[in-house]
Amino acid sequence: MVPTAIIQGVAAFGTEQPTGPDGNGRPLAYRVVRGSLWLALSSYFQLVWGFGANLILTRLLEPQHFGTYALALFWFSLLNLRPKLGIGQAFAQRKETTPELAGTHLTLDLTAGLVTLLLLGAAVPVLIGLGYPPELGWVVLALGAVGLVEAAGATAIILLDKNLLFHRSALVQGLAFGASYLPGFWVALNGGGYWSIVVQNAALAALTTLGTWWAARGLPAAAVRRWRFDPRLARELIRFGLVVGMATLGAMFLTQLDNFLVGTFVGLAALGFYDRAYRTAQWPANLLNVVVNRGAFYTYARLRDDPARLHRTGTMLLWLILMGGIPLAIAVAIAAPELITVLYGDRWLPVAPILRLLVVYSVCRPLWDNAASLFTALGRPGLNTVFTAAQAVILAAAGLPLTLLWQTTGTALAVGLAFGLGLALTYREVLRQTGINLGAELRPAALAGAAIGAGYWLLSGLPLLGGLGVEARLGLKFGYAFGGFWLLAVGLSPRLVLGRLGYVIRLLRAD
C-alpha cells in the first residue's frame, strides 16, 4: 500500500515554485509534505495501536455489546446538532483567523453540544417506549456527554490545522488515542461490557481537548483574553455551515442507517457481527481519510483560485487513493476468513462473508470524502448535500427490503449499491467543476484489480494452500494481492506509474 504520508505530501502536486502563497519563503508542497510526515506517523500509530486494542476488546466482549454501542451511536448521531450546524467547516474555510472568530466558534460549538445533551435526555424515554432496552438509553446519554467534551476542543484542532501545524495536532491526537484505551481495557476486564467502549471514547475526548489547547498556546487567535462572541460572525458561520451540515446529516444516514436496520430488524447480536465487519472494512478508508479530510481540504482551499494546480493536485491524489485502496480491498476480500480467524478468533467467523461484501466501502469512502473536501474548499458545500442525500435515498430505498429479505447480507449489498451509484454521480460533477477525471484514473487500476481477482479465482480451486497454517495463508494472500496489483499497474502504464512515484520521492526528499 502507498504510505499515507505520500497522499498528504502530493496534496500540493505541481506547487514547486520557490515561495509559497503565504509568502513564508517555502513552497506549499514543502510545508504540506513535512506536516504530512507527522500526520502519517500519528495515523499509522493510531492504526496499529487501535488495531491491537480492538483485537483485545473484541476477544473480551460479546457481539451484543458491540451491537448495543453501534445502535446507540446511530441515535446519538441522528440527534447530535454539532455536525449538522457545520460551523467547524465554516470556521476552517475562512482565510482570516481572528480571536473573535475563534471565540464565536467555541461558543456556538459548546452551545450546540449542550442542547444536544438535553435533546438526548428527552429522547431516551421515547426510545424505551419504542421497545429498545433501557441500557441503550444510558449509552446514548453518555455519548451526548462525550460530545460536549469534544466540542470544547474542536476550536483548538481547527486553529492548529489552519496554521498547517499538523505535527502538533498529530502528536496530541496520537498520544491521546493510545492512552484512551487503558481505562477501556480495565472496564472490559471487570465485566463492563459495552461501557468499556464508551469509557474509551470519553477518555479520548478529554485527553484530546486538553492536549490540543495546550498545543495551540501562543497562536494569536488562541488568546483567551481577546475572545468575544460576535453575533454577525455567528450568523455567517451558521449560514455557511448549515449547508455543510445538511450534507453531514446525509452522510450520517449513509454510514449509520445500516446499523439501525440490522439492530432493529435483525437483532443486537447480529449487529455486533455486522459492526465488526463494517469496522474492519473501514481500516483502509480510515487510513486514507486521516490525510484526505484534513491536509487535502486546506490545500484545495489555498489552490481554489489556481485551476491548473488544483487539477494536478486532485488528479494525483485520486491516483494515490486508488493505488493504495484497490489492492488492500482485494487482499481483505480474498483473505477474509483467515483475517477474521487470526484477528478475532473462530467464534467471529460469521463476519467474513459480510466483510467481503463491504470491501467496496474501502475504496469508495476515501474517494467520496476527497470529493466532499474539494466541493467545500471551492465554496460549493451544497453539492455535498445533494450527492449525500442521493446516496442516503438509495440506501434507505434498498436497505429495508434487502435487510428484511436477506438480513445482514442484504444490508451489506444495499451499502455497496449506495456508495457505488453515489460515487458515479459525485465524480461526474467533479469532472465538470475541475476537469479531474475519476474514470481515466480508475480504468487502469480497476483492470489490474480485476486481473488479480480473476487470477485468485482460478487458483483457488487448486490445492496450493491446503497444507499451510492460517497465518501463512493470510500472508500469501496479502502478498499476492499487493505484489500482483503493483506489478500489473507498472506493466500496464510504466511511464505514468514510475513518473508519479518519482515525483513523490522528490517531494519527500525536498530540503
Short mmCIF file of C-alpha atoms in Angstrom, two decimals:
data_model
loop_
_atom_site.label_atom_id
_atom_site.label_comp_id
_atom_site.label_asym_id
_atom_site.label_seq_id
_atom_site.Cartn_x
_atom_site.Cartn_y
_atom_site.Cartn_z
CA MET A 1 0.00 0.00 0.00
CA VAL A 2 1.21 3.55 -0.71
CA PRO A 3 2.05 5.24 2.63
CA THR A 4 -0.44 7.85 3.68
CA ALA A 5 2.38 10.35 4.07
CA ILE A 6 2.67 10.35 0.30
CA ILE A 7 -1.04 11.08 -0.13
CA GLN A 8 -0.73 14.15 2.07
CA GLY A 9 2.57 15.14 0.50
CA VAL A 10 1.27 15.30 -3.04
CA ALA A 11 -1.78 17.26 -2.00
CA ALA A 12 0.29 20.16 -3.30
CA PHE A 13 1.20 18.43 -6.58
CA GLY A 14 2.55 20.96 -9.03
CA THR A 15 3.38 23.60 -6.40
CA GLU A 16 7.16 23.64 -6.81
CA GLN A 17 7.60 27.39 -7.09
CA PRO A 18 10.22 28.82 -4.69
CA THR A 19 7.80 30.69 -2.47
CA GLY A 20 4.51 29.51 -1.04
CA PRO A 21 1.33 31.53 -1.50
CA ASP A 22 1.53 32.66 2.11
CA GLY A 23 4.92 34.24 1.47
CA ASN A 24 6.85 32.28 4.09
CA GLY A 25 9.75 31.52 1.77
CA ARG A 26 8.96 27.83 1.34
CA PRO A 27 6.70 26.24 -1.26
CA LEU A 28 3.34 24.98 -0.12
CA ALA A 29 4.33 21.49 -1.24
CA TYR A 30 7.27 21.51 1.20
CA ARG A 31 5.18 22.60 4.17
CA VAL A 32 2.46 20.09 3.41
CA VAL A 33 4.94 17.25 2.92
CA ARG A 34 6.70 17.92 6.22
CA GLY A 35 3.44 18.27 8.08
CA SER A 36 2.19 15.12 6.43
CA LEU A 37 5.03 13.07 7.86
CA TRP A 38 3.73 13.84 11.34
CA LEU A 39 0.19 13.08 10.26
CA ALA A 40 1.37 9.81 8.80
CA LEU A 41 3.24 8.84 11.98
CA SER A 42 0.17 9.65 14.06
CA SER A 43 -2.22 7.85 11.71
CA TYR A 44 -0.03 4.76 11.50
CA PHE A 45 0.37 4.71 15.27
CA GLN A 46 -3.38 5.03 15.74
CA LEU A 47 -3.97 2.34 13.14
CA VAL A 48 -1.54 -0.13 14.75
CA TRP A 49 -2.49 0.66 18.34
CA GLY A 50 -6.21 0.81 17.57
CA PHE A 51 -5.88 -2.41 15.64
CA GLY A 52 -4.33 -4.20 18.61
CA ALA A 53 -6.64 -2.57 21.14
CA ASN A 54 -9.75 -3.54 19.21
CA LEU A 55 -8.48 -7.09 18.96
CA ILE A 56 -8.30 -7.20 22.73
CA LEU A 57 -11.76 -5.68 23.18
CA THR A 58 -13.26 -7.99 20.55
CA ARG A 59 -11.93 -11.04 22.37
CA LEU A 60 -13.15 -9.70 25.74
CA LEU A 61 -16.64 -8.59 24.70
CA GLU A 62 -19.65 -10.32 23.18
CA PRO A 63 -21.29 -9.49 19.83
CA GLN A 64 -24.33 -7.93 21.58
CA HIS A 65 -22.03 -5.47 23.39
CA PHE A 66 -20.79 -4.08 20.09
CA GLY A 67 -24.35 -4.15 18.77
CA THR A 68 -25.64 -2.10 21.72
CA TYR A 69 -22.93 0.51 21.27
CA ALA A 70 -23.42 0.70 17.48
CA LEU A 71 -27.18 1.21 17.76
CA ALA A 72 -26.72 3.84 20.50
CA LEU A 73 -24.22 5.61 18.26
CA PHE A 74 -26.83 5.77 15.49
CA TRP A 75 -29.36 7.52 17.74
CA PHE A 76 -26.72 9.88 19.15
CA SER A 77 -25.53 10.78 15.65
CA LEU A 78 -29.10 11.34 14.50
CA LEU A 79 -29.79 13.86 17.28
CA ASN A 80 -26.34 15.45 17.56
CA LEU A 81 -26.67 19.09 16.49
CA ARG A 82 -22.96 19.95 16.25
CA PRO A 83 -22.13 18.37 12.88
CA LYS A 84 -25.49 19.45 11.46
CA LEU A 85 -24.65 23.10 12.08
CA GLY A 86 -21.39 22.64 10.15
CA ILE A 87 -19.67 25.53 11.90
CA GLY A 88 -16.36 23.67 12.05
CA GLN A 89 -16.10 23.60 8.27
CA ALA A 90 -17.35 27.19 8.12
CA PHE A 91 -14.58 28.25 10.51
CA ALA A 92 -11.91 26.26 8.66
CA GLN A 93 -12.97 27.60 5.26
CA ARG A 94 -12.41 31.27 6.20
CA LYS A 95 -8.99 32.54 5.17
CA GLU A 96 -8.56 35.01 8.03
CA THR A 97 -8.42 33.71 11.60
CA THR A 98 -9.07 36.18 14.43
CA PRO A 99 -9.63 35.82 18.17
CA GLU A 100 -13.22 36.97 17.65
CA LEU A 101 -13.76 34.21 15.12
CA ALA A 102 -12.26 31.60 17.47
CA GLY A 103 -14.36 32.80 20.41
CA THR A 104 -17.54 32.81 18.35
CA HIS A 105 -16.90 29.31 17.05
CA LEU A 106 -16.18 27.94 20.53
CA THR A 107 -19.35 29.49 21.95
CA LEU A 108 -21.51 28.11 19.15
CA ASP A 109 -19.97 24.64 19.39
CA LEU A 110 -20.39 24.38 23.17
CA THR A 111 -23.97 25.62 22.94
CA ALA A 112 -24.78 23.03 20.28
CA GLY A 113 -23.21 20.30 22.44
CA LEU A 114 -25.24 21.30 25.48
CA VAL A 115 -28.51 21.48 23.56
CA THR A 116 -27.75 18.05 22.10
CA LEU A 117 -27.33 16.58 25.56
CA LEU A 118 -30.69 18.00 26.66
CA LEU A 119 -32.34 16.72 23.49
CA LEU A 120 -30.96 13.23 24.09
CA GLY A 121 -32.31 13.29 27.63
CA ALA A 122 -35.78 13.95 26.26
CA ALA A 123 -35.42 11.23 23.62
CA VAL A 124 -34.42 8.36 25.92
CA PRO A 125 -37.96 7.70 27.29
CA VAL A 126 -39.24 7.66 23.73
CA LEU A 127 -36.67 5.04 22.70
CA ILE A 128 -37.56 2.85 25.66
CA GLY A 129 -41.24 3.25 24.81
CA LEU A 130 -40.49 2.01 21.28
CA GLY A 131 -39.18 -1.23 22.74
CA TYR A 132 -35.43 -0.64 22.88
CA PRO A 133 -33.67 -1.92 26.03
CA PRO A 134 -33.12 0.66 28.84
CA GLU A 135 -29.33 0.22 28.71
CA LEU A 136 -29.40 1.63 25.18
CA GLY A 137 -30.76 4.91 26.56
CA TRP A 138 -27.97 5.21 29.13
CA VAL A 139 -25.33 4.70 26.44
CA VAL A 140 -26.99 7.36 24.26
CA LEU A 141 -26.83 9.86 27.14
CA ALA A 142 -23.20 9.02 27.83
CA LEU A 143 -22.31 9.65 24.20
CA GLY A 144 -24.01 13.05 24.47
CA ALA A 145 -21.74 13.96 27.38
CA VAL A 146 -18.70 12.81 25.40
CA GLY A 147 -19.81 15.01 22.51
CA LEU A 148 -19.89 18.05 24.79
CA VAL A 149 -16.27 17.40 25.81
CA GLU A 150 -15.31 17.09 22.13
CA ALA A 151 -16.97 20.45 21.45
CA ALA A 152 -14.67 22.10 23.99
CA GLY A 153 -11.61 21.09 21.95
CA ALA A 154 -12.81 21.42 18.36
CA THR A 155 -11.74 25.07 18.03
CA ALA A 156 -8.17 24.29 19.03
CA ILE A 157 -7.87 21.49 16.48
CA ILE A 158 -9.04 23.79 13.68
CA LEU A 159 -6.64 26.53 14.77
CA LEU A 160 -3.71 24.13 14.55
CA ASP A 161 -4.72 22.76 11.17
CA LYS A 162 -5.41 26.19 9.67
CA ASN A 163 -1.86 27.15 10.56
CA LEU A 164 -0.62 23.87 8.99
CA LEU A 165 0.71 22.82 12.41
CA PHE A 166 -0.15 19.22 11.69
CA HIS A 167 2.79 17.97 13.73
CA ARG A 168 1.27 19.38 16.94
CA SER A 169 -2.24 18.08 16.42
CA ALA A 170 -0.93 14.72 15.19
CA LEU A 171 1.25 14.27 18.27
CA VAL A 172 -1.54 15.17 20.68
CA GLN A 173 -4.13 13.00 18.98
CA GLY A 174 -1.76 10.06 18.69
CA LEU A 175 -0.85 10.14 22.39
CA ALA A 176 -4.45 10.69 23.46
CA PHE A 177 -5.65 7.82 21.30
CA GLY A 178 -3.10 5.44 22.74
CA ALA A 179 -3.82 6.34 26.36
CA SER A 180 -7.60 6.30 25.95
CA TYR A 181 -7.78 2.52 25.60
CA LEU A 182 -6.22 1.85 29.00
CA PRO A 183 -9.35 2.70 31.05
CA GLY A 184 -11.42 0.87 28.42
CA PHE A 185 -9.41 -2.31 29.00
CA TRP A 186 -9.88 -2.01 32.75
CA VAL A 187 -13.66 -1.69 32.40
CA ALA A 188 -13.81 -4.63 29.96
CA LEU A 189 -11.71 -6.86 32.24
CA ASN A 190 -14.06 -6.05 35.11
CA GLY A 191 -17.17 -7.10 33.18
CA GLY A 192 -18.23 -3.64 32.00
CA GLY A 193 -19.28 -4.84 28.53
CA TYR A 194 -20.29 -2.01 26.21
CA TRP A 195 -19.31 0.57 28.84
CA SER A 196 -15.66 -0.19 28.05
CA ILE A 197 -16.19 1.27 24.56
CA VAL A 198 -17.94 4.34 25.99
CA VAL A 199 -15.16 4.91 28.52
CA GLN A 200 -12.53 4.72 25.79
CA ASN A 201 -14.35 7.38 23.77
CA ALA A 202 -14.74 9.61 26.84
CA ALA A 203 -11.04 9.36 27.69
CA LEU A 204 -10.08 10.15 24.10
CA ALA A 205 -12.30 13.25 24.03
CA ALA A 206 -10.96 14.58 27.34
CA LEU A 207 -7.29 13.98 26.56
CA THR A 208 -7.57 15.41 23.04
CA THR A 209 -9.34 18.55 24.25
CA LEU A 210 -6.75 19.25 26.94
CA GLY A 211 -3.82 18.43 24.67
CA THR A 212 -4.86 20.46 21.64
CA TRP A 213 -5.48 23.61 23.68
CA TRP A 214 -2.03 23.18 25.18
CA ALA A 215 -0.56 22.71 21.68
CA ALA A 216 -2.40 25.81 20.38
CA ARG A 217 -0.95 28.09 23.04
CA GLY A 218 0.86 31.05 21.54
CA LEU A 219 -1.30 31.28 18.43
CA PRO A 220 -2.79 34.80 18.18
CA ALA A 221 -6.34 33.52 17.73
CA ALA A 222 -5.99 31.31 20.83
CA ALA A 223 -5.57 34.31 23.16
CA VAL A 224 -8.48 33.86 25.59
CA ARG A 225 -8.37 37.46 26.83
CA ARG A 226 -9.19 38.71 23.31
CA TRP A 227 -12.11 36.35 22.68
CA ARG A 228 -15.60 37.67 22.32
CA PHE A 229 -18.81 36.43 20.81
CA ASP A 230 -19.67 38.27 17.59
CA PRO A 231 -23.33 37.82 16.54
CA ARG A 232 -22.54 38.85 12.96
CA LEU A 233 -19.80 36.23 12.67
CA ALA A 234 -22.07 33.67 14.29
CA ARG A 235 -24.75 34.26 11.65
CA GLU A 236 -22.18 33.95 8.87
CA LEU A 237 -20.77 30.72 10.28
CA ILE A 238 -24.22 29.20 10.69
CA ARG A 239 -25.37 30.36 7.25
CA PHE A 240 -22.40 28.66 5.58
CA GLY A 241 -22.34 25.74 7.99
CA LEU A 242 -25.97 24.73 7.64
CA VAL A 243 -25.36 23.83 4.02
CA VAL A 244 -22.39 21.68 5.07
CA GLY A 245 -24.45 20.33 7.94
CA MET A 246 -27.17 19.05 5.64
CA ALA A 247 -24.51 17.03 3.84
CA THR A 248 -23.30 15.78 7.21
CA LEU A 249 -26.81 14.66 8.08
CA GLY A 250 -26.97 12.76 4.81
CA ALA A 251 -23.54 11.25 5.48
CA MET A 252 -24.71 10.14 8.92
CA PHE A 253 -27.66 8.31 7.38
CA LEU A 254 -25.38 6.90 4.73
CA THR A 255 -22.84 5.50 7.21
CA GLN A 256 -25.13 4.51 10.09
CA LEU A 257 -28.57 3.74 8.72
CA ASP A 258 -27.35 0.18 8.19
CA ASN A 259 -26.73 -0.11 11.96
CA PHE A 260 -30.31 0.95 12.60
CA LEU A 261 -31.67 -1.57 10.09
CA VAL A 262 -29.67 -4.52 11.42
CA GLY A 263 -30.07 -3.62 15.10
CA THR A 264 -33.81 -3.00 14.82
CA PHE A 265 -34.91 -5.71 12.38
CA VAL A 266 -32.31 -8.47 12.87
CA GLY A 267 -31.01 -8.10 16.44
CA LEU A 268 -28.20 -6.70 18.58
CA ALA A 269 -26.02 -9.82 18.32
CA ALA A 270 -26.31 -9.74 14.52
CA LEU A 271 -25.44 -6.05 14.62
CA GLY A 272 -22.34 -6.95 16.64
CA PHE A 273 -21.12 -9.23 13.84
CA TYR A 274 -22.07 -6.66 11.19
CA ASP A 275 -20.31 -3.89 13.16
CA ARG A 276 -17.05 -5.88 13.27
CA ALA A 277 -17.26 -6.49 9.51
CA TYR A 278 -18.00 -2.83 8.79
CA ARG A 279 -15.21 -1.55 11.01
CA THR A 280 -12.74 -4.00 9.53
CA ALA A 281 -13.72 -2.74 6.07
CA GLN A 282 -13.11 0.80 7.35
CA TRP A 283 -9.41 0.28 8.03
CA PRO A 284 -8.14 1.30 4.59
CA ALA A 285 -10.71 4.10 4.34
CA ASN A 286 -9.75 5.49 7.76
CA LEU A 287 -6.07 5.29 6.94
CA LEU A 288 -6.51 7.32 3.78
CA ASN A 289 -9.06 9.73 5.21
CA VAL A 290 -6.81 10.91 8.04
CA VAL A 291 -4.95 12.80 5.35
CA VAL A 292 -7.64 13.39 2.74
CA ASN A 293 -10.07 15.10 5.10
CA ARG A 294 -7.53 17.44 6.70
CA GLY A 295 -4.47 18.13 4.59
CA ALA A 296 -6.18 17.97 1.22
CA PHE A 297 -9.04 20.24 2.30
CA TYR A 298 -6.72 23.05 3.37
CA THR A 299 -4.60 22.63 0.26
CA TYR A 300 -7.65 22.68 -2.02
CA ALA A 301 -8.78 25.86 -0.26
CA ARG A 302 -5.43 27.51 -0.99
CA LEU A 303 -5.44 26.43 -4.63
CA ARG A 304 -9.06 27.20 -5.47
CA ASP A 305 -8.07 30.29 -7.49
CA ASP A 306 -5.46 28.34 -9.49
CA PRO A 307 -7.39 25.82 -11.65
CA ALA A 308 -4.32 24.26 -13.27
CA ARG A 309 -2.57 23.43 -10.00
CA LEU A 310 -5.86 22.36 -8.44
CA HIS A 311 -6.41 19.92 -11.31
CA ARG A 312 -2.92 18.43 -10.95
CA THR A 313 -3.31 18.13 -7.19
CA GLY A 314 -6.70 16.43 -7.39
CA THR A 315 -5.61 14.04 -10.12
CA MET A 316 -2.51 12.91 -8.23
CA LEU A 317 -4.48 12.45 -5.03
CA LEU A 318 -7.11 10.38 -6.84
CA TRP A 319 -4.44 8.15 -8.31
CA LEU A 320 -2.80 7.54 -4.95
CA ILE A 321 -6.10 6.70 -3.25
CA LEU A 322 -6.84 4.16 -5.97
CA MET A 323 -3.35 2.66 -5.99
CA GLY A 324 -3.48 2.19 -2.24
CA GLY A 325 -7.13 1.33 -1.72
CA ILE A 326 -7.80 -1.17 -4.50
CA PRO A 327 -5.08 -3.74 -3.65
CA LEU A 328 -5.93 -3.52 0.04
CA ALA A 329 -9.62 -4.11 -0.71
CA ILE A 330 -8.71 -7.12 -2.86
CA ALA A 331 -6.47 -8.50 -0.13
CA VAL A 332 -9.18 -8.19 2.51
CA ALA A 333 -11.76 -9.80 0.22
CA ILE A 334 -9.76 -12.88 -0.73
CA ALA A 335 -8.33 -13.40 2.76
CA ALA A 336 -11.46 -12.58 4.80
CA PRO A 337 -11.82 -15.99 6.57
CA GLU A 338 -8.15 -16.12 7.52
CA LEU A 339 -8.15 -12.48 8.54
CA ILE A 340 -11.13 -12.87 10.86
CA THR A 341 -9.78 -16.10 12.38
CA VAL A 342 -6.39 -14.57 13.12
CA LEU A 343 -7.77 -11.29 14.42
CA TYR A 344 -10.89 -12.20 16.35
CA GLY A 345 -11.00 -15.99 16.70
CA ASP A 346 -13.24 -18.69 15.26
CA ARG A 347 -16.39 -17.50 17.05
CA TRP A 348 -16.36 -14.36 14.86
CA LEU A 349 -16.23 -16.24 11.51
CA PRO A 350 -19.80 -15.11 10.61
CA VAL A 351 -18.14 -11.72 9.99
CA ALA A 352 -16.15 -12.99 6.94
CA PRO A 353 -18.91 -13.15 4.27
CA ILE A 354 -20.25 -9.76 5.35
CA LEU A 355 -16.74 -8.29 5.17
CA ARG A 356 -16.34 -9.49 1.59
CA LEU A 357 -19.44 -7.57 0.58
CA LEU A 358 -18.37 -4.41 2.40
CA VAL A 359 -14.88 -4.06 0.94
CA VAL A 360 -16.33 -1.75 -1.71
CA TYR A 361 -16.51 0.75 1.15
CA SER A 362 -12.70 0.61 1.41
CA VAL A 363 -12.28 2.28 -1.95
CA CYS A 364 -15.47 4.32 -2.30
CA ARG A 365 -15.35 6.16 1.03
CA PRO A 366 -11.94 7.88 0.61
CA LEU A 367 -12.92 8.91 -2.91
CA TRP A 368 -16.22 10.30 -1.67
CA ASP A 369 -14.59 12.22 1.21
CA ASN A 370 -11.98 13.62 -1.15
CA ALA A 371 -14.74 14.99 -3.40
CA ALA A 372 -16.57 16.41 -0.36
CA SER A 373 -13.41 18.22 0.77
CA LEU A 374 -12.94 19.60 -2.74
CA PHE A 375 -16.51 20.92 -3.03
CA THR A 376 -16.34 22.58 0.39
CA ALA A 377 -12.95 24.16 -0.31
CA LEU A 378 -14.33 25.57 -3.56
CA GLY A 379 -17.20 27.19 -1.66
CA ARG A 380 -19.78 24.75 -3.06
CA PRO A 381 -20.80 22.75 0.04
CA GLY A 382 -24.34 22.46 -1.29
CA LEU A 383 -23.10 19.86 -3.77
CA ASN A 384 -22.16 17.61 -0.87
CA THR A 385 -25.71 17.89 0.41
CA VAL A 386 -27.18 16.90 -2.94
CA PHE A 387 -24.96 13.88 -3.53
CA THR A 388 -25.03 12.67 0.06
CA ALA A 389 -28.81 12.90 0.03
CA ALA A 390 -28.86 10.87 -3.19
CA GLN A 391 -26.76 8.13 -1.60
CA ALA A 392 -28.87 8.17 1.56
CA VAL A 393 -32.05 7.83 -0.51
CA ILE A 394 -30.58 4.86 -2.38
CA LEU A 395 -29.58 3.20 0.90
CA ALA A 396 -32.96 3.88 2.52
CA ALA A 397 -34.87 2.61 -0.51
CA ALA A 398 -32.80 -0.54 -0.95
CA GLY A 399 -31.77 -1.16 2.67
CA LEU A 400 -35.07 -2.03 4.30
CA PRO A 401 -36.35 -4.55 1.73
CA LEU A 402 -32.92 -6.16 1.30
CA THR A 403 -32.45 -6.39 5.09
CA LEU A 404 -35.87 -7.99 5.55
CA LEU A 405 -35.13 -10.38 2.68
CA TRP A 406 -31.51 -11.39 3.37
CA GLN A 407 -30.81 -9.88 6.83
CA THR A 408 -27.21 -8.60 7.26
CA THR A 409 -26.20 -9.79 3.79
CA GLY A 410 -28.95 -7.65 2.29
CA THR A 411 -27.86 -4.63 4.32
CA ALA A 412 -24.28 -5.02 3.10
CA LEU A 413 -25.48 -5.22 -0.53
CA ALA A 414 -27.50 -2.02 -0.05
CA VAL A 415 -24.45 -0.21 1.33
CA GLY A 416 -22.35 -1.19 -1.68
CA LEU A 417 -25.11 -0.10 -4.07
CA ALA A 418 -25.48 3.29 -2.38
CA PHE A 419 -21.77 4.07 -2.39
CA GLY A 420 -21.19 2.85 -5.94
CA LEU A 421 -24.03 4.80 -7.56
CA GLY A 422 -23.41 7.87 -5.40
CA LEU A 423 -19.74 7.91 -6.33
CA ALA A 424 -20.54 7.88 -10.04
CA LEU A 425 -22.89 10.86 -9.64
CA THR A 426 -20.40 12.78 -7.49
CA TYR A 427 -17.40 12.45 -9.77
CA ARG A 428 -19.42 13.40 -12.81
CA GLU A 429 -19.82 16.79 -11.11
CA VAL A 430 -16.15 16.84 -10.04
CA LEU A 431 -15.22 16.42 -13.72
CA ARG A 432 -17.50 19.26 -14.70
CA GLN A 433 -16.21 21.60 -11.98
CA THR A 434 -12.46 20.90 -12.15
CA GLY A 435 -11.69 18.56 -15.05
CA ILE A 436 -10.50 15.89 -12.60
CA ASN A 437 -11.48 12.61 -14.27
CA LEU A 438 -12.05 9.64 -11.96
CA GLY A 439 -12.81 7.34 -14.88
CA ALA A 440 -9.44 7.96 -16.51
CA GLU A 441 -7.60 7.14 -13.28
CA LEU A 442 -9.89 4.26 -12.32
CA ARG A 443 -9.80 2.27 -15.56
CA PRO A 444 -6.17 1.00 -15.42
CA ALA A 445 -6.34 0.44 -11.65
CA ALA A 446 -9.64 -1.44 -11.97
CA LEU A 447 -8.24 -3.52 -14.83
CA ALA A 448 -5.25 -4.55 -12.70
CA GLY A 449 -7.55 -5.29 -9.78
CA ALA A 450 -9.90 -7.39 -11.91
CA ALA A 451 -6.99 -9.41 -13.26
CA ILE A 452 -5.73 -10.10 -9.73
CA GLY A 453 -9.22 -11.14 -8.60
CA ALA A 454 -9.69 -13.42 -11.62
CA GLY A 455 -6.29 -14.97 -11.04
CA TYR A 456 -7.16 -15.78 -7.46
CA TRP A 457 -10.50 -17.30 -8.51
CA LEU A 458 -8.69 -19.59 -10.96
CA LEU A 459 -6.02 -20.58 -8.44
CA SER A 460 -8.40 -21.07 -5.52
CA GLY A 461 -9.54 -24.42 -6.89
CA LEU A 462 -6.01 -25.81 -6.75
CA PRO A 463 -4.72 -27.46 -3.54
CA LEU A 464 -1.87 -24.99 -3.23
CA LEU A 465 -2.68 -23.59 0.20
CA GLY A 466 -4.43 -26.53 1.83
CA GLY A 467 -1.45 -27.70 3.87
CA LEU A 468 -0.48 -24.26 5.18
CA GLY A 469 -1.44 -22.72 8.50
CA VAL A 470 -3.96 -19.92 8.67
CA GLU A 471 -1.27 -17.26 9.27
CA ALA A 472 0.75 -18.42 6.27
CA ARG A 473 -2.32 -18.39 4.04
CA LEU A 474 -3.15 -14.88 5.19
CA GLY A 475 0.35 -13.62 4.41
CA LEU A 476 0.44 -15.25 1.00
CA LYS A 477 -2.94 -13.86 0.00
CA PHE A 478 -2.00 -10.31 1.03
CA GLY A 479 1.34 -10.62 -0.74
CA TYR A 480 -0.37 -11.89 -3.88
CA ALA A 481 -2.88 -9.01 -3.87
CA PHE A 482 -0.36 -6.22 -3.34
CA GLY A 483 2.55 -7.62 -5.34
CA GLY A 484 0.42 -8.71 -8.24
CA PHE A 485 -1.52 -5.44 -8.40
CA TRP A 486 1.54 -3.21 -8.45
CA LEU A 487 3.39 -5.39 -10.95
CA LEU A 488 0.39 -5.25 -13.29
CA ALA A 489 -0.03 -1.50 -12.74
CA VAL A 490 3.60 -0.86 -13.70
CA GLY A 491 3.31 -3.25 -16.64
CA LEU A 492 0.19 -1.53 -17.97
CA SER A 493 1.46 2.08 -17.58
CA PRO A 494 5.19 2.07 -16.76
CA ARG A 495 5.92 5.71 -17.60
CA LEU A 496 2.90 7.05 -15.74
CA VAL A 497 3.33 4.96 -12.59
CA LEU A 498 7.12 5.35 -12.31
CA GLY A 499 6.94 9.04 -13.17
CA ARG A 500 4.41 9.80 -10.45
CA LEU A 501 6.27 7.73 -7.89
CA GLY A 502 9.45 9.60 -8.81
CA TYR A 503 7.72 12.91 -8.21
CA VAL A 504 6.51 11.73 -4.81
CA ILE A 505 10.04 10.70 -3.84
CA ARG A 506 11.41 14.10 -4.91
CA LEU A 507 8.83 15.84 -2.75
CA LEU A 508 9.65 13.73 0.29
CA ARG A 509 13.37 14.43 -0.16
CA ALA A 510 12.90 18.19 -0.59
CA ASP A 511 15.11 20.41 1.58
#
